mmCIF file with all atom_site columns, C-alpha atoms in Angstrom:
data_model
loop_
_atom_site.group_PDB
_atom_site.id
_atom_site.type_symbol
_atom_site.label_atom_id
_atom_site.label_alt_id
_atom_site.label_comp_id
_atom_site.label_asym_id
_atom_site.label_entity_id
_atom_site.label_seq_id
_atom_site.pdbx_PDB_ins_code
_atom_site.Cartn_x
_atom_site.Cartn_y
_atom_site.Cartn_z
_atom_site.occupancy
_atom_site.B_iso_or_equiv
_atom_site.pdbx_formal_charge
_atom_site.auth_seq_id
_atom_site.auth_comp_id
_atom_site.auth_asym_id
_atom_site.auth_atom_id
_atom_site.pdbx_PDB_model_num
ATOM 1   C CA . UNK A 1 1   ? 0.527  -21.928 -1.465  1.00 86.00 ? 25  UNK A CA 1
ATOM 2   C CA . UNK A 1 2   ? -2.225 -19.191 -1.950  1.00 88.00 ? 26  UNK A CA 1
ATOM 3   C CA . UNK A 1 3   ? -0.596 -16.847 0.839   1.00 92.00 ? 27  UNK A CA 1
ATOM 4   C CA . UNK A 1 4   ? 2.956  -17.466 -0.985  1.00 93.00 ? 28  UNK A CA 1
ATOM 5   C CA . UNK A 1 5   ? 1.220  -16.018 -4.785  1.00 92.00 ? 29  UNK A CA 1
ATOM 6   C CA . UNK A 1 6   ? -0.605 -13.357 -2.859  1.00 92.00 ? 30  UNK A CA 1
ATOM 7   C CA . UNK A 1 7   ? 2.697  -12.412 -1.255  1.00 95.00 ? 31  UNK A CA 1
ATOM 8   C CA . UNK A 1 8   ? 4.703  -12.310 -4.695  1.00 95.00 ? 32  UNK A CA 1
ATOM 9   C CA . UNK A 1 9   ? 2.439  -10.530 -6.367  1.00 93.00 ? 33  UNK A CA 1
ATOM 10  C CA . UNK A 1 10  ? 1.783  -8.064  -3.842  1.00 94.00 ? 34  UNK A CA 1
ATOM 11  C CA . UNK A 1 11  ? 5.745  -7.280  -3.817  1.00 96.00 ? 35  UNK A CA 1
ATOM 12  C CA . UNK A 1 12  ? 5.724  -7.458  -7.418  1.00 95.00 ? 36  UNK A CA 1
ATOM 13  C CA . UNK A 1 13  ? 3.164  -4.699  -7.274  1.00 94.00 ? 37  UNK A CA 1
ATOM 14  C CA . UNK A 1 14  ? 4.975  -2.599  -4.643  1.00 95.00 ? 38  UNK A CA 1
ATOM 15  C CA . UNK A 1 15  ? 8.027  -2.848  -6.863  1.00 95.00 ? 39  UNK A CA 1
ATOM 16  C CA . UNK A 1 16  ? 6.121  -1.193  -9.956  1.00 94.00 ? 40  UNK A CA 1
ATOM 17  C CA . UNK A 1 17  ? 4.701  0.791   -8.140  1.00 95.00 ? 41  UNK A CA 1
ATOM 18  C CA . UNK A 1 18  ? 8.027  2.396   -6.618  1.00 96.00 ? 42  UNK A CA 1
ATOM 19  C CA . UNK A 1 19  ? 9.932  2.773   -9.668  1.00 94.00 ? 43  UNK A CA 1
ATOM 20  C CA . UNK A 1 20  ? 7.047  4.174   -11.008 1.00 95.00 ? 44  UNK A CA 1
ATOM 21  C CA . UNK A 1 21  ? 7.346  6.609   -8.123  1.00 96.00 ? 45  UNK A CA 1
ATOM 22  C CA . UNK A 1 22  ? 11.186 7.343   -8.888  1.00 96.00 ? 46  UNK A CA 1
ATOM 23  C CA . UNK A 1 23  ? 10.441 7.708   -12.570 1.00 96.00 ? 47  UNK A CA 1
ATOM 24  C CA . UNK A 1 24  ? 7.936  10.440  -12.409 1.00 97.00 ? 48  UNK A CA 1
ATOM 25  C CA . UNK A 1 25  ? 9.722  12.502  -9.512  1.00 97.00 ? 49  UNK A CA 1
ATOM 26  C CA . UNK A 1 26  ? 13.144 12.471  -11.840 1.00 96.00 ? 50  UNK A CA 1
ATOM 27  C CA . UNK A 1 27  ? 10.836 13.358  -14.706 1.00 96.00 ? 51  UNK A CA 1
ATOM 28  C CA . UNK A 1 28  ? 9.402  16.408  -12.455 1.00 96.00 ? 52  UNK A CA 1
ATOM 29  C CA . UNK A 1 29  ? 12.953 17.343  -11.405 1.00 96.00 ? 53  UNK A CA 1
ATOM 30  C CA . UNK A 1 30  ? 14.654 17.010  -14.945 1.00 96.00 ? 54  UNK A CA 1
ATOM 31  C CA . UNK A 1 31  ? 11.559 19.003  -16.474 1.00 95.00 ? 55  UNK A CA 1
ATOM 32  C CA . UNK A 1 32  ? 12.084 21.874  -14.028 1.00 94.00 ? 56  UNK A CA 1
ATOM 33  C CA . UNK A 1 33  ? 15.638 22.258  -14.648 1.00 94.00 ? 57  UNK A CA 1
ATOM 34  C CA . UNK A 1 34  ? 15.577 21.616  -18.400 1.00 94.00 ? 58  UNK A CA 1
ATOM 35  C CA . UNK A 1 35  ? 12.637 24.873  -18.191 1.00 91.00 ? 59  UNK A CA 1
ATOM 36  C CA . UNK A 1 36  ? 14.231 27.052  -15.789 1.00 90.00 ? 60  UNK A CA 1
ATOM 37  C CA . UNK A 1 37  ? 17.859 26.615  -17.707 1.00 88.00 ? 61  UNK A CA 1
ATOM 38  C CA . UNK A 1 38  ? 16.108 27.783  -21.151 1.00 87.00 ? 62  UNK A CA 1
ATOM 39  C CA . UNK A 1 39  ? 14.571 30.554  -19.414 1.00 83.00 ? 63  UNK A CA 1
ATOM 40  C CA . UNK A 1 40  ? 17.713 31.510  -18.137 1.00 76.00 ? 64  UNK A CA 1
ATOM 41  C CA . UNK A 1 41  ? 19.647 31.312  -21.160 1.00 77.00 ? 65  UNK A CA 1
ATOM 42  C CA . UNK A 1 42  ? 16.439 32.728  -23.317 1.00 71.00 ? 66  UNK A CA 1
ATOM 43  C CA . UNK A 1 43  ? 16.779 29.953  -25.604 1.00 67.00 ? 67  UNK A CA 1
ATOM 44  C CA . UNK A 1 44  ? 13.638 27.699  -25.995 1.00 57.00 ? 68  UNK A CA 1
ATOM 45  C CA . UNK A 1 45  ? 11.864 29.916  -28.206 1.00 53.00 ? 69  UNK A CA 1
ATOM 46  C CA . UNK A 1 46  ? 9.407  28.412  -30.759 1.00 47.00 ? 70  UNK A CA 1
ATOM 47  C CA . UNK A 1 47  ? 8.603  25.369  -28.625 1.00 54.00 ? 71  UNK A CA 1
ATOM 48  C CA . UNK A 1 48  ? 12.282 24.927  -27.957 1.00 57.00 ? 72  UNK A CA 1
ATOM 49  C CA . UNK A 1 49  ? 11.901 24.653  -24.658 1.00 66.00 ? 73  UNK A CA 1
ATOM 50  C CA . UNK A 1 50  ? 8.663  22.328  -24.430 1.00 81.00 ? 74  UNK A CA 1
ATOM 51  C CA . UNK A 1 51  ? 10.726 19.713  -26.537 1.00 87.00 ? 75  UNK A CA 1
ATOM 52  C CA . UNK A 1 52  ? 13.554 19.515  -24.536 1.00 90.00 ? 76  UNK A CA 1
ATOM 53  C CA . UNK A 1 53  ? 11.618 19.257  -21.562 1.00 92.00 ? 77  UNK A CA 1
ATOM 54  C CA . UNK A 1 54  ? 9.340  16.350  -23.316 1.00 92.00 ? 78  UNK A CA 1
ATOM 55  C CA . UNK A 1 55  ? 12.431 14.445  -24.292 1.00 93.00 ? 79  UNK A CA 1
ATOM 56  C CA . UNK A 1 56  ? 13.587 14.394  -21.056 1.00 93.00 ? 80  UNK A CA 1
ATOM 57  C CA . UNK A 1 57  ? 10.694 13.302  -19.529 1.00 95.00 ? 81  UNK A CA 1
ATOM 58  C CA . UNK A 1 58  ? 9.912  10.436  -21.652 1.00 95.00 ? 82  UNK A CA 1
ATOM 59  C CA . UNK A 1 59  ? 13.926 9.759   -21.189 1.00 95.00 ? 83  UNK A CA 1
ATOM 60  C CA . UNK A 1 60  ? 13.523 9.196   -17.621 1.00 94.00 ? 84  UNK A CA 1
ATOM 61  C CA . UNK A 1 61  ? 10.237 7.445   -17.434 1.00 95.00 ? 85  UNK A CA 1
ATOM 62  C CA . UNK A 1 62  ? 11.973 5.130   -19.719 1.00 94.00 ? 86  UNK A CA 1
ATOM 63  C CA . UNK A 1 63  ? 14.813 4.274   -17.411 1.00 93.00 ? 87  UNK A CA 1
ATOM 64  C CA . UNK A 1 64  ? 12.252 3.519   -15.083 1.00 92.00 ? 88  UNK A CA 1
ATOM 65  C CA . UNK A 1 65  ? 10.009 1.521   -17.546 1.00 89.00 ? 89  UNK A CA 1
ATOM 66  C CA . UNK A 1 66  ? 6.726  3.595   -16.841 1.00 91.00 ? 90  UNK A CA 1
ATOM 67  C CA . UNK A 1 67  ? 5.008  4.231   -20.017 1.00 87.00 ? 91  UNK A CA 1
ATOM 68  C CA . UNK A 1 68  ? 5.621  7.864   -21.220 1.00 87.00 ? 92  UNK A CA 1
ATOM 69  C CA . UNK A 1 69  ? 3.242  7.958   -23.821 1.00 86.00 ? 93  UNK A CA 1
ATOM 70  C CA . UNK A 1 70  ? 0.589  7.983   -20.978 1.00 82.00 ? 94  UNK A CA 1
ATOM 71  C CA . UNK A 1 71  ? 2.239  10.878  -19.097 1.00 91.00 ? 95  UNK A CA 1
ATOM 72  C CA . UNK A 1 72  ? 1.534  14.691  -18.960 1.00 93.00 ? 96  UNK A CA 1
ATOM 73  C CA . UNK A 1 73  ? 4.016  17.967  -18.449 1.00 94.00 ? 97  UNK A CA 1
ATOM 74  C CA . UNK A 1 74  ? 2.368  20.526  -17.060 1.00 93.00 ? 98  UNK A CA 1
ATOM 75  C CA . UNK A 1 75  ? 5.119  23.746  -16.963 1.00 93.00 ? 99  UNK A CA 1
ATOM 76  C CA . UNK A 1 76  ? 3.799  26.562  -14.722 1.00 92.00 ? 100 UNK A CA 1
ATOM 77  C CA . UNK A 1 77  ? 5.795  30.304  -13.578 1.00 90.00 ? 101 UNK A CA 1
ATOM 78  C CA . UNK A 1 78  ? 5.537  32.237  -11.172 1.00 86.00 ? 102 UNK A CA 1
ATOM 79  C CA . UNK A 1 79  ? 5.178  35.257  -13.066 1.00 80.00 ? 103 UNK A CA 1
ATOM 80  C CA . UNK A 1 80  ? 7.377  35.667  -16.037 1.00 81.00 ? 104 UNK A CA 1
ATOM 81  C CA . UNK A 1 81  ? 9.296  33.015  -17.134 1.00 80.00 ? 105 UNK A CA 1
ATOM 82  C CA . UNK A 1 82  ? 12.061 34.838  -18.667 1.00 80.00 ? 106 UNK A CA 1
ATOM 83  C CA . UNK A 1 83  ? 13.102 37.068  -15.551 1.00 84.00 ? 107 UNK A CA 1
ATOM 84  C CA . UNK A 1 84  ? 15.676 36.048  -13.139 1.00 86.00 ? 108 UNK A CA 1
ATOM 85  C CA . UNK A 1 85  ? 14.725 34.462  -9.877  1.00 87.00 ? 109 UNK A CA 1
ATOM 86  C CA . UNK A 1 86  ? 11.079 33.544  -10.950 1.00 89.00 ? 110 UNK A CA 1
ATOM 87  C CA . UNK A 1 87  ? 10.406 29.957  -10.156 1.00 93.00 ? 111 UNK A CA 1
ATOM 88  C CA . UNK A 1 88  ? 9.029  27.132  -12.633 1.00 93.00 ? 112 UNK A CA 1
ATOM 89  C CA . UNK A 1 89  ? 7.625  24.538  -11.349 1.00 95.00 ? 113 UNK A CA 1
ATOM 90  C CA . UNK A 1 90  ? 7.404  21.003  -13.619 1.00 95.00 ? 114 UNK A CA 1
ATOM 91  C CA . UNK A 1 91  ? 3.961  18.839  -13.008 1.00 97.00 ? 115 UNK A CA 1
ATOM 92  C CA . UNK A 1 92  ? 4.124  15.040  -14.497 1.00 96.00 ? 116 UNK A CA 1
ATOM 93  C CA . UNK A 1 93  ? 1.874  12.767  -14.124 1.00 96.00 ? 117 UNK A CA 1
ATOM 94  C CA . UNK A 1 94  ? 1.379  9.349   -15.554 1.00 94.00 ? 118 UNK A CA 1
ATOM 95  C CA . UNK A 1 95  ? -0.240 5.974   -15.053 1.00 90.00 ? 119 UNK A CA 1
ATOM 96  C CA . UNK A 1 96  ? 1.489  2.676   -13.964 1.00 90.00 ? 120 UNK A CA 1
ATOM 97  C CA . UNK A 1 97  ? -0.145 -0.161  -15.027 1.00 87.00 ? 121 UNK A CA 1
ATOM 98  C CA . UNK A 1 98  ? 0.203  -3.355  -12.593 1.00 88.00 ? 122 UNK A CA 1
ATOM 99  C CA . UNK A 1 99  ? 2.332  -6.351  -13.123 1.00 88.00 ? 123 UNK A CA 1
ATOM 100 C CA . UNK A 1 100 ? 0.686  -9.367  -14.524 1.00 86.00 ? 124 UNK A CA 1
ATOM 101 C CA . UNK A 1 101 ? -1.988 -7.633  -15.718 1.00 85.00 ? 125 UNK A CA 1
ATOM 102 C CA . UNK A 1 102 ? -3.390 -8.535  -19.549 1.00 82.00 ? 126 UNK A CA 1
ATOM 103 C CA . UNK A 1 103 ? -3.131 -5.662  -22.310 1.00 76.00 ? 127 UNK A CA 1
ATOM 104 C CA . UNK A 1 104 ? -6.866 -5.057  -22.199 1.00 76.00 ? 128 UNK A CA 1
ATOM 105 C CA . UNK A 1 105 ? -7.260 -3.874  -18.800 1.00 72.00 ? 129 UNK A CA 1
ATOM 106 C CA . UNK A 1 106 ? -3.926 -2.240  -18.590 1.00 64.00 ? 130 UNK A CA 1
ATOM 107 C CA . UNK A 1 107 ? -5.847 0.732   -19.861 1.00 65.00 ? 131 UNK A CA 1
ATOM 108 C CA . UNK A 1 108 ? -8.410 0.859   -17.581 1.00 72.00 ? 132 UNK A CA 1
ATOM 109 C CA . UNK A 1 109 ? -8.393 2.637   -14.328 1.00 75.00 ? 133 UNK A CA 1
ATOM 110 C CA . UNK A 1 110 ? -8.829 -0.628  -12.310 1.00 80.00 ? 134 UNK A CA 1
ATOM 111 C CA . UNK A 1 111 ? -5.537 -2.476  -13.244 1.00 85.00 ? 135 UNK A CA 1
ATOM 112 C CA . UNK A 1 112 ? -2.989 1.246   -12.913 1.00 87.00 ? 136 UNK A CA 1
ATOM 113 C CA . UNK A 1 113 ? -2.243 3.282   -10.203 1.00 91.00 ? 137 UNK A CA 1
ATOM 114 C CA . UNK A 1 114 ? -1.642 6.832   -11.145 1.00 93.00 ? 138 UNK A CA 1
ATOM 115 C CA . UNK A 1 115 ? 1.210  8.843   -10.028 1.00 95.00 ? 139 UNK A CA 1
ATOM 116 C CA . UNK A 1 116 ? 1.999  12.212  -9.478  1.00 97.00 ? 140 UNK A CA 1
ATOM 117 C CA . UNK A 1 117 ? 5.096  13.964  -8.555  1.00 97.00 ? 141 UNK A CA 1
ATOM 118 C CA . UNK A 1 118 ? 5.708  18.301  -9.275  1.00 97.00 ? 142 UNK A CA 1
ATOM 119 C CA . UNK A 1 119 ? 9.168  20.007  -8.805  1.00 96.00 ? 143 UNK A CA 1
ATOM 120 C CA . UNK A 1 120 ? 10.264 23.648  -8.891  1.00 95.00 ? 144 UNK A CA 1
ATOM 121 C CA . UNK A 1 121 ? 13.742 25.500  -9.867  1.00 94.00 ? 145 UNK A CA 1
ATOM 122 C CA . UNK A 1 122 ? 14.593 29.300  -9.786  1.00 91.00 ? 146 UNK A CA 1
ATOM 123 C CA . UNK A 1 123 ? 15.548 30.592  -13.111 1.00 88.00 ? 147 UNK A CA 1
ATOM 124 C CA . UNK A 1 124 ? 19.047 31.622  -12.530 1.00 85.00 ? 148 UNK A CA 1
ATOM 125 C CA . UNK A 1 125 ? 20.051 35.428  -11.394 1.00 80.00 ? 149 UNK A CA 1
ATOM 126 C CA . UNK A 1 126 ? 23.115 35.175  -13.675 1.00 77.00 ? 150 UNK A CA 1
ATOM 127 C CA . UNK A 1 127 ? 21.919 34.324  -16.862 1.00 63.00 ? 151 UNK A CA 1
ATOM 128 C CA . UNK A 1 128 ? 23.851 31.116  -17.062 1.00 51.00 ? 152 UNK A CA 1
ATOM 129 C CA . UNK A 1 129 ? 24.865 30.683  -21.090 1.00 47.00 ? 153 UNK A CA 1
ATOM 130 C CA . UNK A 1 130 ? 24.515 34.143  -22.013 1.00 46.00 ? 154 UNK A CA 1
ATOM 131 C CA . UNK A 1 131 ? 25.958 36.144  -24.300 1.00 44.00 ? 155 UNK A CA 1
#
């Protein structure tokens, strides 16, 4: 009977764990697209950019029920942003707490795993959206 909880919860855990995994590599992916279409386009001024890109990403942790309020966006260029065929790459990282585990040591270190996952897109040559 011991083996058979151990066993549960250690699948339990994997299964977090995963779609913890698929949440923050679609949040890296949709990040990097969202950033390299504004730069494209040139819209995004003002912050426009950085709040599409942080809707997104809290959109798809959400689908994958990781906690976005504990996730970063870090957006990075090679060179300038705004110039066609520079690259942006998208950074998220965030912390999946483990099943079963009580509210007070969900915020500790010892009872989340964190997760990592970075993506990269090449603003577009054409200037998709322009005028």
């Amino acid at each position: 009977m011991i083996l058979l909880v151990s066993l549960v919860y250690l699948v339990l855990a994997v299964a977090a764990i995963q779609a913890g995994a698929f949440g923050v590599e679609g949040a890296a992916r949709q990040a990097a697209r969202i950033a390299a279409q504004q730069a494209a386009t040139g819209e995004g001024g003002d912050g426009g950019a950085t709040g599409a890109v942080d809707r997104a990403v809290r959109i798809a942790l959400a689908d994958y029920g990781v906690d976005a309020g504990s996730a970063t966006v870090t957006l990075s260029c090679s060179g300038d942003c705004t110039q066609p065929g520079s690259r942006v790459t998208a950074r998220v990282r965030a912390a999946v707490a483990l099943p079963l585990m009580p509210e007070v040591l969900a915020i500790t270190p010892i009872a989340s795993v964190p997760l990592e996952a970075s993506a990269t897109q090449t603003v577009s040559r054409f200037g998709v959206g322009a005028p």
